[in-house]
Amino acid sequence: MTPLPDTGLFSSEQQRTEQLSTEQPSQQHAQLDEYSTEQLVAAFSVDQARAAQAVQKAAEQLTRAVDLAYARLQAGSGRLVYVGAGTSGRLGVLDGVELLPTFSWPPERLVTLIAGGERAMFRAAEGAEDDEALAEADMQAAQLSPNDVLIALAASGTTPYVLTCVRAARSAGALSIGVTNNPGSPLARAVDAPIELDTGPEVISGSTRLKAGTAQKIALNTFSSSLMVRLGKVYGNLMVDLMSTNAKLRRRAVRLTQHATGVSESEALSALNASAMHVKTAIVMLKTGLDAQAARERLQAVAGHTKRALTNTQQR
């Protein structure tokens, strides 16, 4: 076997990485390869539950991140920019793309970057996470502004691609949020708003696709959903800004409209048809007697907040 070249693999920085809690062997499952199937399922499921606990402990940091992001995005021009590598990058892409059908988040206000490009979503491109030049090129193409919000994800908190993206974002004046599973990591120190999910060692040591990834997914769900509610994408607890792009979602739109207004199915469908299947608009129409155009204008006047639109209309 050809020996590895001396490329700084065991530099002081790399040695520090080896000490990260996510890289440490689990002391609870040293004989994992001898477990029965029942024992394996128990070990993994119990360990995954700790991911939610890590997110709960980061509630104060998540609250601050949501408030800071809302302040940048409420004006209506800023973008959400997700960056990451490997599992973290895929989770960022997943959270971002789901905002479009769930909350009608405008596609032009979303950027999802994963080290190695789109192909890395489907085939591991692990070497790309060390490519700082690639990160610089991706950031240059994204052309961030002070209105944008960067969500940088790295379980280790040391990924060069991600750290380079953060430096570029901060240089552009964008808000930087960092999601990491190692408190005090370089990523946590580099961003404006760190979200530190202290999940500790994994059952399969070093495999951060396990509870570290689960914690990141929960944190992203919490962050983006809270942000969308603040931005007026929900009425009560109803998902009223969805995109009705298939039969299932059209049926859901009818049910949501009925639930919000108390009208019959036919009345709900009639209002939805008049409003291009936009639940928010249909609700305002049915509750105020406005036509579709007037309802849309009323929503636009209050930045899309359904409850505000109804209150303002009723006060006129």
GROMACS .gro file of C-alpha atoms in nm:
model
  316
    1MET     CA    1   0.000   0.000   0.000
    2THR     CA    2   0.131   0.344  -0.096
    3PRO     CA    3   0.188   0.558   0.213
    4LEU     CA    4  -0.014   0.876   0.251
    5PRO     CA    5   0.175   1.191   0.148
    6ASP     CA    6   0.252   1.447   0.416
    7THR     CA    7  -0.028   1.696   0.342
    8GLY     CA    8  -0.078   1.836   0.689
    9LEU     CA    9  -0.335   1.568   0.767
   10PHE     CA   10  -0.228   1.568   1.129
   11SER     CA   11  -0.174   1.942   1.168
   12SER     CA   12  -0.255   2.111   1.498
   13GLU     CA   13  -0.593   2.215   1.359
   14GLN     CA   14  -0.671   1.858   1.256
   15GLN     CA   15  -0.565   1.733   1.596
   16ARG     CA   16  -0.807   1.979   1.755
   17THR     CA   17  -1.080   1.844   1.527
   18GLU     CA   18  -1.013   1.495   1.655
   19GLN     CA   19  -1.101   1.620   2.006
   20LEU     CA   20  -1.449   1.740   1.904
   21SER     CA   21  -1.726   1.573   2.102
   22THR     CA   22  -1.893   1.450   1.782
   23GLU     CA   23  -1.572   1.265   1.694
   24GLN     CA   24  -1.533   1.085   2.025
   25PRO     CA   25  -1.621   0.713   2.055
   26SER     CA   26  -1.938   0.647   2.252
   27GLN     CA   27  -1.855   0.492   2.587
   28GLN     CA   28  -2.197   0.327   2.604
   29HIS     CA   29  -2.179   0.107   2.296
   30ALA     CA   30  -1.824  -0.022   2.262
   31GLN     CA   31  -1.956  -0.370   2.173
   32LEU     CA   32  -2.211  -0.247   1.919
   33ASP     CA   33  -2.111  -0.511   1.663
   34GLU     CA   34  -2.222  -0.782   1.906
   35TYR     CA   35  -2.571  -0.640   1.967
   36SER     CA   36  -2.888  -0.823   1.868
   37THR     CA   37  -3.127  -0.648   1.633
   38GLU     CA   38  -3.347  -0.559   1.928
   39GLN     CA   39  -3.051  -0.407   2.111
   40LEU     CA   40  -2.945  -0.212   1.801
   41VAL     CA   41  -3.289  -0.062   1.752
   42ALA     CA   42  -3.304   0.034   2.120
   43ALA     CA   43  -2.956   0.189   2.117
   44PHE     CA   44  -3.020   0.402   1.809
   45SER     CA   45  -3.371   0.511   1.900
   46VAL     CA   46  -3.276   0.612   2.254
   47ASP     CA   47  -2.975   0.803   2.126
   48GLN     CA   48  -3.182   0.983   1.862
   49ALA     CA   49  -3.416   1.112   2.133
   50ARG     CA   50  -3.122   1.308   2.273
   51ALA     CA   51  -3.124   1.519   1.956
   52ALA     CA   52  -3.451   1.685   2.060
   53GLN     CA   53  -3.309   1.753   2.404
   54ALA     CA   54  -3.008   1.929   2.249
   55VAL     CA   55  -3.241   2.152   2.047
   56GLN     CA   56  -3.447   2.239   2.354
   57LYS     CA   57  -3.130   2.345   2.535
   58ALA     CA   58  -3.051   2.578   2.243
   59ALA     CA   59  -3.395   2.747   2.259
   60GLU     CA   60  -3.253   3.085   2.360
   61GLN     CA   61  -3.008   3.081   2.071
   62LEU     CA   62  -3.281   2.977   1.828
   63THR     CA   63  -3.506   3.257   1.952
   64ARG     CA   64  -3.234   3.514   1.891
   65ALA     CA   65  -3.159   3.375   1.544
   66VAL     CA   66  -3.526   3.393   1.443
   67ASP     CA   67  -3.562   3.750   1.568
   68LEU     CA   68  -3.248   3.865   1.388
   69ALA     CA   69  -3.352   3.692   1.065
   70TYR     CA   70  -3.701   3.842   1.084
   71ALA     CA   71  -3.555   4.190   1.118
   72ARG     CA   72  -3.363   4.140   0.792
   73LEU     CA   73  -3.638   3.968   0.593
   74GLN     CA   74  -3.956   4.153   0.689
   75ALA     CA   75  -3.888   4.432   0.439
   76GLY     CA   76  -3.944   4.181   0.161
   77SER     CA   77  -3.619   4.177  -0.036
   78GLY     CA   78  -3.372   3.967   0.165
   79ARG     CA   79  -3.293   3.605   0.088
   80LEU     CA   80  -3.241   3.291   0.292
   81VAL     CA   81  -2.906   3.137   0.196
   82TYR     CA   82  -2.830   2.785   0.320
   83VAL     CA   83  -2.472   2.654   0.303
   84GLY     CA   84  -2.321   2.327   0.416
   85ALA     CA   85  -2.129   2.016   0.317
   86GLY     CA   86  -2.223   1.648   0.324
   87THR     CA   87  -2.515   1.561   0.551
   88SER     CA   88  -2.536   1.916   0.686
   89GLY     CA   89  -2.550   2.056   0.334
   90ARG     CA   90  -2.827   1.814   0.233
   91LEU     CA   91  -3.030   1.907   0.540
   92GLY     CA   92  -2.995   2.275   0.452
   93VAL     CA   93  -3.112   2.215   0.096
   94LEU     CA   94  -3.407   2.011   0.224
   95ASP     CA   95  -3.519   2.282   0.465
   96GLY     CA   96  -3.486   2.551   0.203
   97VAL     CA   97  -3.669   2.384  -0.084
   98GLU     CA   98  -3.961   2.283   0.138
   99LEU     CA   99  -4.032   2.649   0.215
  100LEU     CA  100  -4.161   2.700  -0.139
  101PRO     CA  101  -4.459   2.458  -0.138
  102THR     CA  102  -4.529   2.492   0.235
  103PHE     CA  103  -4.519   2.870   0.272
  104SER     CA  104  -4.504   3.001  -0.088
  105TRP     CA  105  -4.160   3.142  -0.010
  106PRO     CA  106  -4.049   3.309  -0.336
  107PRO     CA  107  -3.787   3.102  -0.520
  108GLU     CA  108  -3.589   3.416  -0.599
  109ARG     CA  109  -3.548   3.468  -0.224
  110LEU     CA  110  -3.385   3.130  -0.165
  111VAL     CA  111  -3.029   3.013  -0.228
  112THR     CA  112  -2.918   2.661  -0.133
  113LEU     CA  113  -2.548   2.579  -0.158
  114ILE     CA  114  -2.387   2.244  -0.087
  115ALA     CA  115  -2.014   2.185  -0.125
  116GLY     CA  116  -1.965   2.005  -0.454
  117GLY     CA  117  -2.280   2.139  -0.616
  118GLU     CA  118  -2.607   1.967  -0.701
  119ARG     CA  119  -2.441   1.630  -0.764
  120ALA     CA  120  -2.334   1.623  -0.398
  121MET     CA  121  -2.700   1.587  -0.301
  122PHE     CA  122  -2.702   1.237  -0.448
  123ARG     CA  123  -2.340   1.123  -0.439
  124ALA     CA  124  -2.094   1.201  -0.163
  125ALA     CA  125  -1.836   1.462  -0.257
  126GLU     CA  126  -1.651   1.469   0.072
  127GLY     CA  127  -1.338   1.639  -0.062
  128ALA     CA  128  -1.541   1.943  -0.161
  129GLU     CA  129  -1.586   2.046   0.204
  130ASP     CA  130  -1.217   2.143   0.218
  131ASP     CA  131  -1.234   2.355  -0.099
  132GLU     CA  132  -1.217   2.719   0.010
  133ALA     CA  133  -1.180   2.840  -0.350
  134LEU     CA  134  -1.509   2.668  -0.435
  135ALA     CA  135  -1.678   2.843  -0.143
  136GLU     CA  136  -1.544   3.179  -0.256
  137ALA     CA  137  -1.675   3.117  -0.608
  138ASP     CA  138  -2.016   3.010  -0.478
  139MET     CA  139  -2.039   3.320  -0.260
  140GLN     CA  140  -1.935   3.547  -0.543
  141ALA     CA  141  -2.206   3.396  -0.762
  142ALA     CA  142  -2.466   3.438  -0.485
  143GLN     CA  143  -2.385   3.811  -0.452
  144LEU     CA  144  -2.502   3.848  -0.093
  145SER     CA  145  -2.632   4.179   0.040
  146PRO     CA  146  -2.696   4.319   0.391
  147ASN     CA  147  -3.061   4.212   0.358
  148ASP     CA  148  -2.971   3.843   0.325
  149VAL     CA  149  -2.957   3.576   0.596
  150LEU     CA  150  -2.694   3.301   0.574
  151ILE     CA  151  -2.767   2.973   0.755
  152ALA     CA  152  -2.436   2.788   0.778
  153LEU     CA  153  -2.441   2.424   0.888
  154ALA     CA  154  -2.149   2.209   1.003
  155ALA     CA  155  -2.171   1.939   1.268
  156SER     CA  156  -1.800   1.972   1.346
  157GLY     CA  157  -1.804   2.350   1.320
  158THR     CA  158  -1.469   2.334   1.141
  159THR     CA  159  -1.564   2.274   0.775
  160PRO     CA  160  -1.346   2.502   0.556
  161TYR     CA  161  -1.613   2.543   0.285
  162VAL     CA  162  -1.868   2.661   0.541
  163LEU     CA  163  -1.629   2.888   0.730
  164THR     CA  164  -1.523   3.054   0.405
  165CYS     CA  165  -1.889   3.115   0.317
  166VAL     CA  166  -1.943   3.275   0.657
  167ARG     CA  167  -1.647   3.509   0.610
  168ALA     CA  168  -1.781   3.616   0.271
  169ALA     CA  169  -2.132   3.669   0.411
  170ARG     CA  170  -2.009   3.885   0.695
  171SER     CA  171  -1.792   4.083   0.456
  172ALA     CA  172  -2.107   4.153   0.249
  173GLY     CA  173  -2.294   4.266   0.561
  174ALA     CA  174  -2.536   3.972   0.559
  175LEU     CA  175  -2.660   3.818   0.883
  176SER     CA  176  -2.482   3.490   0.956
  177ILE     CA  177  -2.639   3.208   1.158
  178GLY     CA  178  -2.434   2.898   1.238
  179VAL     CA  179  -2.572   2.555   1.328
  180THR     CA  180  -2.309   2.328   1.483
  181ASN     CA  181  -2.296   2.029   1.716
  182ASN     CA  182  -1.978   2.139   1.891
  183PRO     CA  183  -2.018   2.434   2.130
  184GLY     CA  184  -1.739   2.687   2.102
  185SER     CA  185  -1.636   2.562   1.758
  186PRO     CA  186  -1.483   2.794   1.495
  187LEU     CA  187  -1.824   2.820   1.327
  188ALA     CA  188  -1.996   2.918   1.651
  189ARG     CA  189  -1.734   3.187   1.707
  190ALA     CA  190  -1.745   3.319   1.349
  191VAL     CA  191  -2.120   3.386   1.306
  192ASP     CA  192  -2.350   3.657   1.435
  193ALA     CA  193  -2.594   3.405   1.583
  194PRO     CA  194  -2.466   3.058   1.679
  195ILE     CA  195  -2.704   2.768   1.738
  196GLU     CA  196  -2.504   2.509   1.933
  197LEU     CA  197  -2.658   2.162   1.947
  198ASP     CA  198  -2.446   1.966   2.192
  199THR     CA  199  -2.531   1.610   2.089
  200GLY     CA  200  -2.201   1.454   2.196
  201PRO     CA  201  -2.057   1.122   2.073
  202GLU     CA  202  -2.254   0.907   1.830
  203VAL     CA  203  -2.352   0.542   1.871
  204ILE     CA  204  -2.146   0.478   1.557
  205SER     CA  205  -1.855   0.699   1.648
  206GLY     CA  206  -1.807   0.999   1.423
  207SER     CA  207  -2.115   0.935   1.208
  208THR     CA  208  -2.277   1.277   1.235
  209ARG     CA  209  -2.559   1.169   1.004
  210LEU     CA  210  -2.708   1.019   1.322
  211LYS     CA  211  -2.826   1.230   1.615
  212ALA     CA  212  -2.614   1.528   1.515
  213GLY     CA  213  -2.800   1.533   1.184
  214THR     CA  214  -3.133   1.474   1.355
  215ALA     CA  215  -3.072   1.769   1.587
  216GLN     CA  216  -2.986   1.989   1.291
  217LYS     CA  217  -3.309   1.887   1.116
  218ILE     CA  218  -3.517   1.964   1.426
  219ALA     CA  219  -3.339   2.297   1.471
  220LEU     CA  220  -3.395   2.391   1.106
  221ASN     CA  221  -3.763   2.295   1.128
  222THR     CA  222  -3.794   2.510   1.438
  223PHE     CA  223  -3.603   2.805   1.295
  224SER     CA  224  -3.767   2.824   0.953
  225SER     CA  225  -4.120   2.748   1.076
  226SER     CA  226  -4.094   3.011   1.350
  227LEU     CA  227  -3.961   3.260   1.098
  228MET     CA  228  -4.241   3.189   0.850
  229VAL     CA  229  -4.505   3.237   1.120
  230ARG     CA  230  -4.348   3.572   1.211
  231LEU     CA  231  -4.356   3.667   0.843
  232GLY     CA  232  -4.731   3.608   0.822
  233LYS     CA  233  -4.738   3.271   0.649
  234VAL     CA  234  -4.982   3.123   0.902
  235TYR     CA  235  -5.333   3.221   1.016
  236GLY     CA  236  -5.393   3.095   1.368
  237ASN     CA  237  -5.209   2.765   1.331
  238LEU     CA  238  -5.332   2.704   0.976
  239MET     CA  239  -5.091   2.671   0.683
  240VAL     CA  240  -5.267   2.927   0.466
  241ASP     CA  241  -4.984   3.021   0.229
  242LEU     CA  242  -4.931   2.680   0.072
  243MET     CA  243  -4.899   2.628  -0.302
  244SER     CA  244  -5.192   2.415  -0.423
  245THR     CA  245  -5.000   2.238  -0.697
  246ASN     CA  246  -5.162   1.894  -0.691
  247ALA     CA  247  -5.494   1.727  -0.608
  248LYS     CA  248  -5.398   1.652  -0.248
  249LEU     CA  249  -5.295   2.011  -0.182
  250ARG     CA  250  -5.607   2.147  -0.349
  251ARG     CA  251  -5.820   1.934  -0.118
  252ARG     CA  252  -5.614   2.061   0.173
  253ALA     CA  253  -5.670   2.420   0.060
  254VAL     CA  254  -6.047   2.364   0.063
  255ARG     CA  255  -6.036   2.213   0.413
  256LEU     CA  256  -5.818   2.494   0.547
  257THR     CA  257  -6.049   2.758   0.401
  258GLN     CA  258  -6.354   2.587   0.551
  259HIS     CA  259  -6.188   2.554   0.890
  260ALA     CA  260  -6.089   2.921   0.895
  261THR     CA  261  -6.425   3.058   0.783
  262GLY     CA  262  -6.693   2.800   0.868
  263VAL     CA  263  -6.835   2.802   0.513
  264SER     CA  264  -6.948   2.502   0.309
  265GLU     CA  265  -6.718   2.310   0.077
  266SER     CA  266  -6.879   2.466  -0.229
  267GLU     CA  267  -6.841   2.819  -0.091
  268ALA     CA  268  -6.479   2.756  -0.004
  269LEU     CA  269  -6.408   2.613  -0.349
  270SER     CA  270  -6.579   2.907  -0.518
  271ALA     CA  271  -6.364   3.159  -0.328
  272LEU     CA  272  -6.050   2.958  -0.396
  273ASN     CA  273  -6.124   2.940  -0.767
  274ALA     CA  274  -6.171   3.316  -0.772
  275SER     CA  275  -5.841   3.369  -0.590
  276ALA     CA  276  -5.624   3.132  -0.796
  277MET     CA  277  -5.638   2.872  -0.516
  278HIS     CA  278  -5.474   3.110  -0.268
  279VAL     CA  279  -5.606   3.023   0.077
  280LYS     CA  280  -5.516   3.356   0.239
  281THR     CA  281  -5.703   3.553  -0.022
  282ALA     CA  282  -6.004   3.323  -0.006
  283ILE     CA  283  -6.025   3.363   0.372
  284VAL     CA  284  -6.019   3.742   0.351
  285MET     CA  285  -6.281   3.733   0.076
  286LEU     CA  286  -6.516   3.511   0.273
  287LYS     CA  287  -6.475   3.694   0.603
  288THR     CA  288  -6.508   4.047   0.464
  289GLY     CA  289  -6.715   4.022   0.146
  290LEU     CA  290  -6.432   4.172  -0.059
  291ASP     CA  291  -6.365   4.044  -0.410
  292ALA     CA  292  -6.039   3.867  -0.493
  293GLN     CA  293  -5.853   4.175  -0.612
  294ALA     CA  294  -5.953   4.384  -0.310
  295ALA     CA  295  -5.862   4.097  -0.076
  296ARG     CA  296  -5.520   4.066  -0.238
  297GLU     CA  297  -5.461   4.438  -0.202
  298ARG     CA  298  -5.564   4.426   0.162
  299LEU     CA  299  -5.314   4.145   0.225
  300GLN     CA  300  -5.038   4.329   0.042
  301ALA     CA  301  -5.100   4.637   0.255
  302VAL     CA  302  -5.019   4.439   0.572
  303ALA     CA  303  -4.728   4.234   0.435
  304GLY     CA  304  -4.944   3.924   0.390
  305HIS     CA  305  -5.059   3.885   0.751
  306THR     CA  306  -5.411   3.742   0.729
  307LYS     CA  307  -5.522   3.841   1.078
  308ARG     CA  308  -5.402   4.196   1.030
  309ALA     CA  309  -5.583   4.215   0.698
  310LEU     CA  310  -5.906   4.109   0.863
  311THR     CA  311  -5.865   4.347   1.155
  312ASN     CA  312  -5.781   4.643   0.932
  313THR     CA  313  -6.072   4.568   0.703
  314GLN     CA  314  -6.318   4.535   0.991
  315GLN     CA  315  -6.201   4.870   1.135
  316ARG     CA  316  -6.263   5.061   0.813
   0.00000   0.00000   0.00000
